[in-house]
XYZ file of C-alpha atoms in Angstrom:
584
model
C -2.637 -22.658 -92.307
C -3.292 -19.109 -90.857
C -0.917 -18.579 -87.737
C -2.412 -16.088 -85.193
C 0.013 -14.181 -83.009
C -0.279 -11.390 -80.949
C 2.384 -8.751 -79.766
C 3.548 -9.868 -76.034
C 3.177 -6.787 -73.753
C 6.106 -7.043 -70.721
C 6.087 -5.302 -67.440
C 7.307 -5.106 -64.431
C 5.961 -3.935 -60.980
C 6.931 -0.655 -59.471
C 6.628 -0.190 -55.929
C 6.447 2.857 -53.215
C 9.183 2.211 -51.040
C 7.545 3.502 -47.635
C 9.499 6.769 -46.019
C 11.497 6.068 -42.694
C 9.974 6.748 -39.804
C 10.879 10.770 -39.153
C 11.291 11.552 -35.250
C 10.370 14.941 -34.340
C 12.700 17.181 -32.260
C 12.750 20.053 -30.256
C 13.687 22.095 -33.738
C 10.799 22.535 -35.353
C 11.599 24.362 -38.520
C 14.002 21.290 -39.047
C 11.330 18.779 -38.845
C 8.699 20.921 -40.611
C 11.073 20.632 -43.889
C 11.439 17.197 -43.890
C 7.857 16.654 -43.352
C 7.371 18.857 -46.033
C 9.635 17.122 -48.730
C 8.226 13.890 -48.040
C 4.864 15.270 -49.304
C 6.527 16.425 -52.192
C 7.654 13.192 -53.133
C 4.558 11.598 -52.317
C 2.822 14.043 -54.529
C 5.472 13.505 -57.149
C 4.934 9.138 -56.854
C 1.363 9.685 -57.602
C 0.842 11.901 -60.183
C 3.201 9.578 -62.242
C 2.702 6.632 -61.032
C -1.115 6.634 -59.841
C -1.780 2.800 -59.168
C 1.715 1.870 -57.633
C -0.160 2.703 -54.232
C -3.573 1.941 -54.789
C -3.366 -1.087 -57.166
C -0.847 -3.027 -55.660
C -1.880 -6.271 -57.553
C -1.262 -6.091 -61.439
C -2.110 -4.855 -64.702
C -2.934 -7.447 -66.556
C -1.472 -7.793 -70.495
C -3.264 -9.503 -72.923
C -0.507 -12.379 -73.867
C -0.810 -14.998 -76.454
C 1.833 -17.108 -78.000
C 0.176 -19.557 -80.766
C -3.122 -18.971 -80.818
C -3.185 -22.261 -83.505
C -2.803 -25.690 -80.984
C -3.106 -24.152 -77.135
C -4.256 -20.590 -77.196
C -1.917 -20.186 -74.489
C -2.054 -16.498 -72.984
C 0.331 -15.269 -70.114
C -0.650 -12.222 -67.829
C 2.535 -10.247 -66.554
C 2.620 -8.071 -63.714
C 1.278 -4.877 -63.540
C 3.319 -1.831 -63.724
C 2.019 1.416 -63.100
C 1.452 3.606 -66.607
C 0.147 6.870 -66.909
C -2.848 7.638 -68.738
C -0.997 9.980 -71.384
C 0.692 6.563 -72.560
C -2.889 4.641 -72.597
C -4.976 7.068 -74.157
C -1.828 7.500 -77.020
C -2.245 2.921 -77.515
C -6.191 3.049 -77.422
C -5.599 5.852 -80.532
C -3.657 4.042 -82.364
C -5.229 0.559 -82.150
C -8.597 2.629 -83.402
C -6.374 4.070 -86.537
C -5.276 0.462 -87.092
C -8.958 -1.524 -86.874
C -10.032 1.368 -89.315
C -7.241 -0.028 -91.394
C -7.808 -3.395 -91.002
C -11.570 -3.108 -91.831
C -11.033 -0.879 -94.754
C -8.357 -3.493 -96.050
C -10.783 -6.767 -95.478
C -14.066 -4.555 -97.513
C -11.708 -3.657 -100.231
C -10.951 -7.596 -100.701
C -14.440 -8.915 -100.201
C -15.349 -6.217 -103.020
C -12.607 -7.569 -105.625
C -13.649 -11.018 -105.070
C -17.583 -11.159 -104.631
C -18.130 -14.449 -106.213
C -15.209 -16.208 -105.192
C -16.149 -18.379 -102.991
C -19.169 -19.616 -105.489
C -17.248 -19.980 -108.232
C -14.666 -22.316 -107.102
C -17.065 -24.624 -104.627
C -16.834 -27.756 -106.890
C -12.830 -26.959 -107.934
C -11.550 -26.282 -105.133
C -14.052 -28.199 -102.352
C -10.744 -29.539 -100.817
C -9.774 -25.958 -100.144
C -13.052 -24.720 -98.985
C -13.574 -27.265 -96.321
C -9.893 -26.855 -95.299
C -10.387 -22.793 -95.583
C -13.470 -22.953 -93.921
C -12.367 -25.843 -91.169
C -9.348 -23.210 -90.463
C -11.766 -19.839 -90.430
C -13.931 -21.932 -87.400
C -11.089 -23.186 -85.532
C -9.657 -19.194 -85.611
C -13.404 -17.977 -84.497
C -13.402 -20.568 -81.845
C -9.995 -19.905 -80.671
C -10.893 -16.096 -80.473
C -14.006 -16.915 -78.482
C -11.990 -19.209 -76.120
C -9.384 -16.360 -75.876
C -12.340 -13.938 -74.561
C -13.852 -16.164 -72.792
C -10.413 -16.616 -70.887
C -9.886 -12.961 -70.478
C -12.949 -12.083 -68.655
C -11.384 -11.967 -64.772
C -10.488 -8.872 -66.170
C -13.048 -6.927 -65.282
C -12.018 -3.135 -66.763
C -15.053 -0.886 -66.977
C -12.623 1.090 -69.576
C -11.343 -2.081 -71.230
C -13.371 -2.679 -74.526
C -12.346 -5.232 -76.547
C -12.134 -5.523 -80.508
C -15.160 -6.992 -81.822
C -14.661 -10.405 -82.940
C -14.320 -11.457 -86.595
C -17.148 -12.827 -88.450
C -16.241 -15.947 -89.837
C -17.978 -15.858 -93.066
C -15.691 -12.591 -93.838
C -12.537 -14.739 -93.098
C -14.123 -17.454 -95.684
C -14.943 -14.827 -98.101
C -11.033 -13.596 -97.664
C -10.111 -17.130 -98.121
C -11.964 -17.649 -100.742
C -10.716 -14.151 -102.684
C -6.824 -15.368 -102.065
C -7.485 -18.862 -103.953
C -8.962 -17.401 -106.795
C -6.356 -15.063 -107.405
C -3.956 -17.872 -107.782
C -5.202 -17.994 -111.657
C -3.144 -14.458 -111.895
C 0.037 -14.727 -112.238
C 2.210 -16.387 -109.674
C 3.859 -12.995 -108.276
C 0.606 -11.596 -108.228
C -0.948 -14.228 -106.728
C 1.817 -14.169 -104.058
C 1.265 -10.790 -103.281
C -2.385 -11.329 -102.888
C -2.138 -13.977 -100.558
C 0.641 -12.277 -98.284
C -1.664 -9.164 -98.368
C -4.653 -11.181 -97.159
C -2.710 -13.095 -94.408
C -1.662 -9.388 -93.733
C -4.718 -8.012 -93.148
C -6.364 -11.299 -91.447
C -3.811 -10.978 -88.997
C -3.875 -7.212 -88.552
C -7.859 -7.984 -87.649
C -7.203 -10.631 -85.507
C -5.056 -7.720 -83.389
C -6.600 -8.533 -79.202
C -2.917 -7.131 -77.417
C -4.793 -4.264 -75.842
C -3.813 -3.315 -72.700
C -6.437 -3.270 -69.477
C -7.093 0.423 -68.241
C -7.301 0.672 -64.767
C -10.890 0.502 -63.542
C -12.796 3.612 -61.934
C -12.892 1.884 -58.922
C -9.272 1.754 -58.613
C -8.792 5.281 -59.135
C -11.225 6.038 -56.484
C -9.504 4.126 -53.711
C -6.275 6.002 -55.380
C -8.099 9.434 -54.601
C -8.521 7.407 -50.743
C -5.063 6.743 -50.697
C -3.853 10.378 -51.715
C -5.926 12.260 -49.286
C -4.911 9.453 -46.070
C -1.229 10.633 -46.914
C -2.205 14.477 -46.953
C -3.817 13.978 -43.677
C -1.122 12.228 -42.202
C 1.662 14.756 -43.169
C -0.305 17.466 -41.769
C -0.388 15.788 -38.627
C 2.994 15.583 -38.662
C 3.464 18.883 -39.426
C 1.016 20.024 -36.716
C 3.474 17.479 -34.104
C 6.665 19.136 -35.407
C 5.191 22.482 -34.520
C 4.003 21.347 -31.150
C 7.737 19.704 -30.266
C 9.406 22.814 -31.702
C 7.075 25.150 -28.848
C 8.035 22.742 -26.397
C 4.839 21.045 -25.270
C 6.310 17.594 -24.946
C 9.848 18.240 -23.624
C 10.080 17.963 -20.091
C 12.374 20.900 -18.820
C 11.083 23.816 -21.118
C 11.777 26.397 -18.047
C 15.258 27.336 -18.922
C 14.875 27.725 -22.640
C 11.594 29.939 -21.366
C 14.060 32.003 -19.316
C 15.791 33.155 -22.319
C 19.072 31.149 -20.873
C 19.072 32.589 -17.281
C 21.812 31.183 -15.479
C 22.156 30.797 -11.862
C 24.205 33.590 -11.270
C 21.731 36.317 -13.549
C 18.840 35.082 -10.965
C 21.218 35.974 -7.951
C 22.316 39.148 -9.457
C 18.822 40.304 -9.406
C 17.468 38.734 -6.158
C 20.257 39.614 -4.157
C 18.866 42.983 -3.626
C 15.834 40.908 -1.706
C 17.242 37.926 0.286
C 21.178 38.245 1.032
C 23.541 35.881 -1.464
C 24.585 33.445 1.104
C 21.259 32.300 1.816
C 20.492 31.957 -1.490
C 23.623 29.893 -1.958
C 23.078 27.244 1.293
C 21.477 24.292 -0.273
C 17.968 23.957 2.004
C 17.424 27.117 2.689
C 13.733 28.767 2.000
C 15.993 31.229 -0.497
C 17.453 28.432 -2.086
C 14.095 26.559 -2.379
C 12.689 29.437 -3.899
C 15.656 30.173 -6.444
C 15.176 26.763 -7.408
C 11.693 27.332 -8.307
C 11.920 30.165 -10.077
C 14.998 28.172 -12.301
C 13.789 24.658 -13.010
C 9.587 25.101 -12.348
C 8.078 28.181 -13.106
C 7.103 28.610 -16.650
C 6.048 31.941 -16.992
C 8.982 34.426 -18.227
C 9.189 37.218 -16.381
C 13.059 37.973 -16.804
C 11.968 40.889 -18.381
C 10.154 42.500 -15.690
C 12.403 42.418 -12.456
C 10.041 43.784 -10.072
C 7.211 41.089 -10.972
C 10.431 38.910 -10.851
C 11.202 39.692 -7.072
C 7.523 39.560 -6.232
C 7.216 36.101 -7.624
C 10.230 35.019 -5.952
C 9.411 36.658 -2.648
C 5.662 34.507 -2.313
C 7.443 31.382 -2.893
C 10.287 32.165 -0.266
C 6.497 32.955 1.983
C 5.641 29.821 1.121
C 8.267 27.796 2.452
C 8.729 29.621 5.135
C 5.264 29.652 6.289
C 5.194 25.760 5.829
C 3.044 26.062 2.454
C 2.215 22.627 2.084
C -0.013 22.145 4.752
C -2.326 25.294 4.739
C -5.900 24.372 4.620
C -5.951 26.268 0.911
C -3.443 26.476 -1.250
C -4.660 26.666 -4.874
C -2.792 27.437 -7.331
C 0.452 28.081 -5.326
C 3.531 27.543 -6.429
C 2.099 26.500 -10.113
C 4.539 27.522 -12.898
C 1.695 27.782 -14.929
C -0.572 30.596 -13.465
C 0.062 34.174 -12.468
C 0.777 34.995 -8.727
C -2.000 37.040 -8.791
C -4.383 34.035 -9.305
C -2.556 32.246 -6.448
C -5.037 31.961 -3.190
C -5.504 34.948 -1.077
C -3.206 37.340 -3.065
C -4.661 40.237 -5.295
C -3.100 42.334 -7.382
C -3.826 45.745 -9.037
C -6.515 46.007 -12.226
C -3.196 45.273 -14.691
C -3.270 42.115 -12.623
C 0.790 42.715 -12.462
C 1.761 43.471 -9.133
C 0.221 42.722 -5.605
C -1.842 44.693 -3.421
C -3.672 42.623 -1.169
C -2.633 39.036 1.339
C -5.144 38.135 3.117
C -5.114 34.641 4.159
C -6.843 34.185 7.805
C -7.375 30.742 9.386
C -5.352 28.765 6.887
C -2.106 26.871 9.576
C 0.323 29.167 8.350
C 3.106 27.711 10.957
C 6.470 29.789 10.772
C 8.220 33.074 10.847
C 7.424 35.908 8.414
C 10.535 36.117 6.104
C 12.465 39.424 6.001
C 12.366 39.251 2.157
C 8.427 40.851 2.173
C 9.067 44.423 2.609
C 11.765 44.384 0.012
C 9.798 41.993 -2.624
C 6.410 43.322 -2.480
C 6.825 46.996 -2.761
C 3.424 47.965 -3.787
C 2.069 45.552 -0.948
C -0.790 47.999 0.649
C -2.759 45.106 2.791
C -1.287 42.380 5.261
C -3.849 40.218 7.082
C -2.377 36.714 8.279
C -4.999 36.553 11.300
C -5.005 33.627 13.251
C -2.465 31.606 12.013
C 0.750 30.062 13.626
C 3.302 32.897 12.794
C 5.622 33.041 15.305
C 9.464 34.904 15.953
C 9.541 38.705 15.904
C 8.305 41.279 13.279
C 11.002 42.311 11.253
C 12.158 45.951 11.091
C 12.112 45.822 7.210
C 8.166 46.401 7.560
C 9.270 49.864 7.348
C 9.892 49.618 3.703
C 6.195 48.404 2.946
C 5.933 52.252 2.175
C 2.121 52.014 0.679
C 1.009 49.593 3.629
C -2.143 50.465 5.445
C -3.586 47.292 6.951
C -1.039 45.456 8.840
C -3.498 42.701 10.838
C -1.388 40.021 12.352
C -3.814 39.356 15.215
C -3.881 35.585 17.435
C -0.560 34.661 16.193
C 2.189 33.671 18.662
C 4.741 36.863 17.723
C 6.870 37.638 20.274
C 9.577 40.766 21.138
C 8.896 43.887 20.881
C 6.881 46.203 18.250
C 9.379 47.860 15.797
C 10.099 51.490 15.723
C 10.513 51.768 12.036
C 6.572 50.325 12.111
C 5.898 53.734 13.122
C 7.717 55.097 10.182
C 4.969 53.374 7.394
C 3.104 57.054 7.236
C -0.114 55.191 5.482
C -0.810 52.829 7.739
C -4.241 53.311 8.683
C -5.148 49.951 10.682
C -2.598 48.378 13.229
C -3.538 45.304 14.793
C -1.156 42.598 16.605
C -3.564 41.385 18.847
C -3.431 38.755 21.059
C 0.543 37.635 20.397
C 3.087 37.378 23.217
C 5.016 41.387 22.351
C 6.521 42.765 25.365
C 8.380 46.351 25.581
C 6.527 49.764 25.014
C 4.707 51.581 22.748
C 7.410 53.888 21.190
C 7.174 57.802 21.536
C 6.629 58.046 17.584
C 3.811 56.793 17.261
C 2.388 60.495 16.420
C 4.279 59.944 12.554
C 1.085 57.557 12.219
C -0.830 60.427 11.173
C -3.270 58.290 9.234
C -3.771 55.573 12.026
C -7.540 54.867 12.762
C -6.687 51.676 14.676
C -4.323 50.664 16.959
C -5.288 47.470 18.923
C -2.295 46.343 21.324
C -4.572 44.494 23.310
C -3.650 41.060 24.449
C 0.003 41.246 24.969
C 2.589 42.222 27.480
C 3.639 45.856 26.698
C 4.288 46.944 30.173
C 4.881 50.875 30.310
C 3.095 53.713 29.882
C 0.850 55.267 27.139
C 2.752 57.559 25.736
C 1.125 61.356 25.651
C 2.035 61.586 22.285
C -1.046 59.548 21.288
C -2.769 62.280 21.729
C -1.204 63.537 18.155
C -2.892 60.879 16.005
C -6.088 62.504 15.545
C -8.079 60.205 12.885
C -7.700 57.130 15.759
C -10.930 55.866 15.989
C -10.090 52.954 18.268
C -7.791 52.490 20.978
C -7.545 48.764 21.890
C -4.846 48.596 24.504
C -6.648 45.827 26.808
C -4.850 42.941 28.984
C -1.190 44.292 29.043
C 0.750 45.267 31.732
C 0.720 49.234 31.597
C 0.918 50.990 34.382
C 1.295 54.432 35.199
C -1.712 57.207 34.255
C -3.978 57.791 31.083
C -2.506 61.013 29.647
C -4.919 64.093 29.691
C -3.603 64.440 25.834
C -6.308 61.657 25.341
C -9.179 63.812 25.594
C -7.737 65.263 21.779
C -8.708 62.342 20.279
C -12.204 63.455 19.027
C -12.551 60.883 16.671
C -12.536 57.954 18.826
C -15.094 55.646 19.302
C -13.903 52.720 21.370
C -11.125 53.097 24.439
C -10.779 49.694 25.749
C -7.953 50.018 28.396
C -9.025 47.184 30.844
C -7.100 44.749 32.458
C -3.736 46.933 33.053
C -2.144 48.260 36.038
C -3.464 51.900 35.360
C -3.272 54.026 38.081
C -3.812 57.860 38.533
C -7.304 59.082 37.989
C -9.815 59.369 35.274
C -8.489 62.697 33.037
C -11.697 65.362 33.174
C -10.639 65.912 28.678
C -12.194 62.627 28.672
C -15.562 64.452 28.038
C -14.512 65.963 24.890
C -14.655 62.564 23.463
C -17.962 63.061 21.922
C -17.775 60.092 19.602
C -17.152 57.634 21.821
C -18.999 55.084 21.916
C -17.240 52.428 24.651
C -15.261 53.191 27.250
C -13.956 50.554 29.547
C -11.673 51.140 32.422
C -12.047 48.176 34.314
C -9.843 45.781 36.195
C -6.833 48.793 37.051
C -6.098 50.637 39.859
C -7.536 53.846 39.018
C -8.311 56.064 42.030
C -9.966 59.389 43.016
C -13.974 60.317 41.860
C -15.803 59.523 38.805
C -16.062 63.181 36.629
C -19.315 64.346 36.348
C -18.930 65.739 32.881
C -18.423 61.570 31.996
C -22.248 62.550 31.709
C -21.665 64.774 28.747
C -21.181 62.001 26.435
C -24.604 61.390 24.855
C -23.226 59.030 22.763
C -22.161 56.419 25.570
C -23.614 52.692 25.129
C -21.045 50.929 27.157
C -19.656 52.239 30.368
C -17.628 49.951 32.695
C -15.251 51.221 35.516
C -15.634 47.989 37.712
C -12.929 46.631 39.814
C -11.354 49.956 41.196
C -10.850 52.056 43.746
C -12.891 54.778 42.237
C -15.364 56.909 44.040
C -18.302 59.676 43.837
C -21.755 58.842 41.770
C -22.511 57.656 37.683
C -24.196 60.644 36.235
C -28.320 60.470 36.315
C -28.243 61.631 32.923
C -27.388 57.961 31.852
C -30.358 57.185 33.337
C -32.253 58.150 30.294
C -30.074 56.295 27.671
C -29.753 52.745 27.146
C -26.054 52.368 27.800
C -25.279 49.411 29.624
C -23.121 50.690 32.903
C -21.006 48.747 35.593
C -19.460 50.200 38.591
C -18.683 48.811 42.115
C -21.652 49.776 43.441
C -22.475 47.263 45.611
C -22.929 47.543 49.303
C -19.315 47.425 50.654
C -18.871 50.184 47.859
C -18.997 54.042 47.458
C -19.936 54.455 44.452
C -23.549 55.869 43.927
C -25.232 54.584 40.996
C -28.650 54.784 39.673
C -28.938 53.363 36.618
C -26.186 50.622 36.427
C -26.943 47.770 34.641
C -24.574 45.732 36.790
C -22.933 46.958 40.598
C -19.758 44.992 41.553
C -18.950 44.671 45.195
C-alpha cells in the first residue's frame, strides 16, 4: 500500500485592533501628533500585514490527513502573510516538482519493460499495483475537486499524476526485487520517495487580485479619514468650535487692563456699577467682540465708545441696525458710521430718522477723536449737549436738528475752530448765543431756529465772515439786529422771523449782495423800510410782514421776480407796488 500524506499548514488569524476614539481639544499641535502616529501605525499594519483589514475571512491551507480511506482535508484560518514569504514557498515547491519529475523519468528509463515482463508472474501484483495507482488518481481528483471554493486567480495547482506513470513506477520497484534484497529495498523506498514527493498538493492559496484591490480601498478610506482628523484638530486648535474664544483672542486681557485703558474715556466708577451703559459696553468688548484690537488703543476706545452710543441711544430698537454690535465685523462696516480710506478710524455718523431715544453719552468727544461729521437728525435725543464736544477738535458738521435737547448751547462749542455747519434746530435750548461765537471762523451755517434763546444777537456775528446762512427763526430774541450784520457778505439766507426784534432795519443791510432771502417778519421792528433794500439784485424772497414798519418797497423789485410781502393793505402805510402778497 502507498500512503499519501501531505504537510499540514497551521495558522492563526491576526486582527487590527481598531484605535480609540481620539477627542480633539483646544491644543491642536497635541491632537495633530496623535492623529499623526495613528497613521503611522496604520501604515505600519498594512504594509506587513496587507489582508488583516481587507480579508477578514481566511486563508485557506490545503490540509489532508490520510489521503488512503477518507481524503479528509481541514482548512485553518487565515492569517495574514506577506508576499516575500509566498513568493519564497511557490520557489521552492517549483525546485521540488523539477525534482520529483526528474526522479520519476530517471525510473521509468531504468525499467522500460517492466511492467511487460512480469504481467503473467506477477498478475497478483499488477492488479493490486494498478487497483492502488487508480484509487491514488481518484483520491487526487476528489481532493481537487474538493478544493475548488477556493477560488485564487494566483493559486495554480500541481498538475495531477498520470496514472500509467505511477504503474510504470510500480511496476520498475517489483522487478528490482530480483536484485539483491538491500538493493531492492533501496529501490522501493526510493520509489515510494519520489511517488510521494509527486503527490506534494500543500500549497498555500495566494490572496486573490480582488482582495488586494479592496485592500488598496481600505488603505486610502483610512488616509482620508486621518486627514480629516487632522484638518478637525487644526480647526479646534484656532478655536472655531469653542464657545468663548474672546479672551484667548484678547491675548489674556483682564478686567482691570480694559479699565486701565478706558478710563481715560468714561470715568472708573461707571465702568464698575453693574448696569451701567459703561459697564454694558466693557462687557462687550471682554466676553463678545472677537476682533483683537488690544494692540491699537485708539481703535480700542473708538470701538468701545459706539457700543457705550449704542446703549445709550437705546440700540435695539433703531429702525437699522446692521451689523452693530457684531464681534465679528469692523466698526467701520457697522450702519451709518464711516471711517477713513485705511478703514481704521471714524470720520463720519450719520444716522437720521432711525428712533434713536436717549441722551448723547459724554464718552464721544473723548472716544472718537478723528470724528469730523455728526448728523443724528430727527431722532429722540434728548438731555443737554455736553461740553466735551469741545474736544471733537476736527468736527465740522455738528447737525442735531428735531431732537428734543434742552439747556443751553455750550461755550466750549464755540471753541471747535473747524466747525463749518452748526445746526440744533428745532430742540427746546434756551439761554443766549455766547459772545464767542467770532472763534467760529470757518462757520458757514448757523441755524438756531426753532428754540428758545431769548437775548440778543450778539454784534460779534458780524466777525464770522464765510456764514452763508443765518437761521435764527422762532426764538425769543429781542432787542435790535446789529449794524455789524451788514459785514457778512457772504450770506445768502437771514431768516430772523418770529422773534421779538425791535429797533429798525440796519441801512449795512444793502451790502449783503449775496443774499438771497431775507425775512423779517412777525417782530416788532419799527421806523421806514431803506431804500437801498433795492440795491440787492439778487433778492428772490422779501418778507417784512407783521410790523410796524413804514415808507414804500423799492420799484426796482418791480422788475425781478422776487416774491415780496409787506403790510400793505389798506389800514397800512406801507406803499408797495409789486408785492406779491400785502398784509393788513
Amino acid at each position: 500500500k502507498i500512503s499519501l500524506h501531505t504537510t499540514t499548514t497551521t495558522t492563526t488569524t491576526t486582527h487590527l485592533k481598531p484605535s480609540p476614539s481620539i477627542h480633539p481639544s483646544s491644543q491642536s499641535y497635541q491632537s495633530i501628533t496623535i492623529t499623526i502616529i495613528i497613521i503611522i501605525i496604520m501604515s505600519q499594519s498594512i504594509t506587513s500585514d496587507p489582508t488583516s483589514i481587507a480579508d477578514a475571512s481566511t486563508v485557506v491551507m490545503r490540509n489532508t490527513s490520510d489521503v488512503q480511506h477518507s481524503h479528509e482535508y481541514k482548512s485553518s484560518s487565515s492569517i495574514a502573510r506577506s508576499y516575500t514569504d509566498e513568493e519564497l514557498a511557490i520557489a521552492n515547491n517549483l525546485r521540488e516538482r523539477k525534482k520529483n519529475e526528474g526522479s520519476r523519468r530517471a525510473l521509468l528509463m531504468d525499467h522500460p519493460n517492466a511492467r511487460d515482463s512480469n504481467d503473467n508472474d506477477n498478475n497478483d501484483t499488477d492488479d493490486c499495483s494498478s487497483s492502488a495507482s487508480v484509487e491514488t488518481g481518484a483520491a487526487v481528483k476528489s481532493l481537487y475537486g474538493n478544493q475548488k471554493y477556493l477560488k485564487s486567480s494566483r493559486s495554480k495547482m500541481l498538475p495531477s499524476v498520470n496514472e500509467d506513470d505511477v504503474m510504470g513506477a510500480e511496476s520498475n520497484a517489483q522487478g528490482n526485487g530480483k536484485v539483491k534484497e538491500d538493493a531492492g529495498n533501496e529501490a522501493s523506498d526510493e520509489n515510494e520517495s519520489s511517488l510521494l514527493s509527486l503527490l506534494n498538493f500543500s500549497k498555500p492559496i495566494v490572496p486573490s487580485s480582488s482582495s488586494f484591490g479592496r485592500k488598496k480601498i481600505v488603505f486610502a478610506f483610512i488616509v482620508m479619514f486621518s486627514v480629516i482628523g487632522i484638518i478637525v484638530a487644526i480647526l479646534f486648535g484656532a478655536g472655531v468650535f469653542e464657545d468663548d474664544s474672546s479672551e484667548d483672542a484678547q491675548e489674556g486681557w483682564g478686567r482691570e487692563d480694559y479699565i486701565n485703558v478706558l478710563a481715560v474715556v468714561s470715568p472708573r466708577n461707571l465702568l464698575d456699577t453693574v448696569g451701567s451703559d459703561q459697564y454694558r459696553a466693557l462687557d462687550w468688548i471682554m466676553s463678545v467682540d472677537k476682533l483683537n484690537v488690544t494692540d491699537d488703543e485708539d481703535r480700542l476706545k473708538q470701538r468701545y465708545t459706539l457700543c457705550v452710543f449704542f446703549y445709550s441711544l437705546n440700540g435695539e430698537d433703531w429702525l437699522l441696525n446692521t451689523s452693530w454690535l457684531d464681534g465679528n465685523e469692523n466698526e467701520c462696516t457697522w450702519y451709518g458710521v464711516t471711517c477713513g480710506q485705511d478703514q481704521r478710524m471714524i470720520e463720519r455718523i450719520e444716522i437720521e430718522s432711525n428712533m434713536l431715544a436717549g441722551s448723547l453719552p459724554e464718552e464721544l468727544a473723548k472716544g472718537l477723536p478723528t470724528l469730523s461729521y455728526f448728523n443724528l437728525e430727527q431722532n429722540g435725543i434728548h438731555g443737554s449737549l455736553s461740553k466735551n464736544f469741545a474736544d471733537l477738535r476736527n468736527l465740522s458738521v455738528l447737525s442735531l436738528r428735531d431732537n428734543t435737547l434742552s439747556g443751553t448751547i455750550p461755550i466750549h462749542l464755540f471753541d471747535i475752530s473747524k466747525l463749518k455747519i452748526l445746526n440744533l434746530k428745532d430742540n427746546a435750548l434756551s439761554g443766549s448765543i455766547h459772545i464767542t461765537i467770532d472763534r467760529l471762523e470757518y462757520l458757514e451755517e448757523l441755524d438756531l431756529g426753532g428754540n428758545r434763546l431769548d437775548a440778543n444777537i450778539p454784534s460779534e456775528i458780524g466777525q464770522v465772515k464765510y456764514l452763508r446762512k443765518l437761521d435764527l427763526t422762532s426764538n425769543l430774541l429781542v432787542s435790535s439786529i446789529p449794524s455789524t450784520i451788514g459785514r457778512l457778505t457772504s450770506l445768502e439766507y437771514m431768516i430772523l422771523s418770529n422773534n421779538a426784534l425791535t429797533g429798525t432795519i440796519p441801512s449795512e443791510i444793502e451790502f449783503l449782495q449775496s443774499l438771497i432771502q431775507l425775512r423779517l417778519d412777525k417782530n416788532n421792528l419799527q421806523g421806514q423800510v431803506p431804500s437801498t433794500i433795492g440795491n440787492i439784485t439778487s433778492l428772490t424772497l422779501l418778507k417784512i410782514n407783521d410790523n410796524m414798519l413804514s415808507g414804500s418797497i423799492p420799484s426796482s423789485f418791480c422788475y425781478t421776480n422776487a416774491t415780496i410781502s409787506a403790510d400793505c393793505g389798506i389800514n397800512n402805510t406801507i406803499i408797495c407796488e409789486c408785492c406779491t402778497t400785502c398784509f393788513d
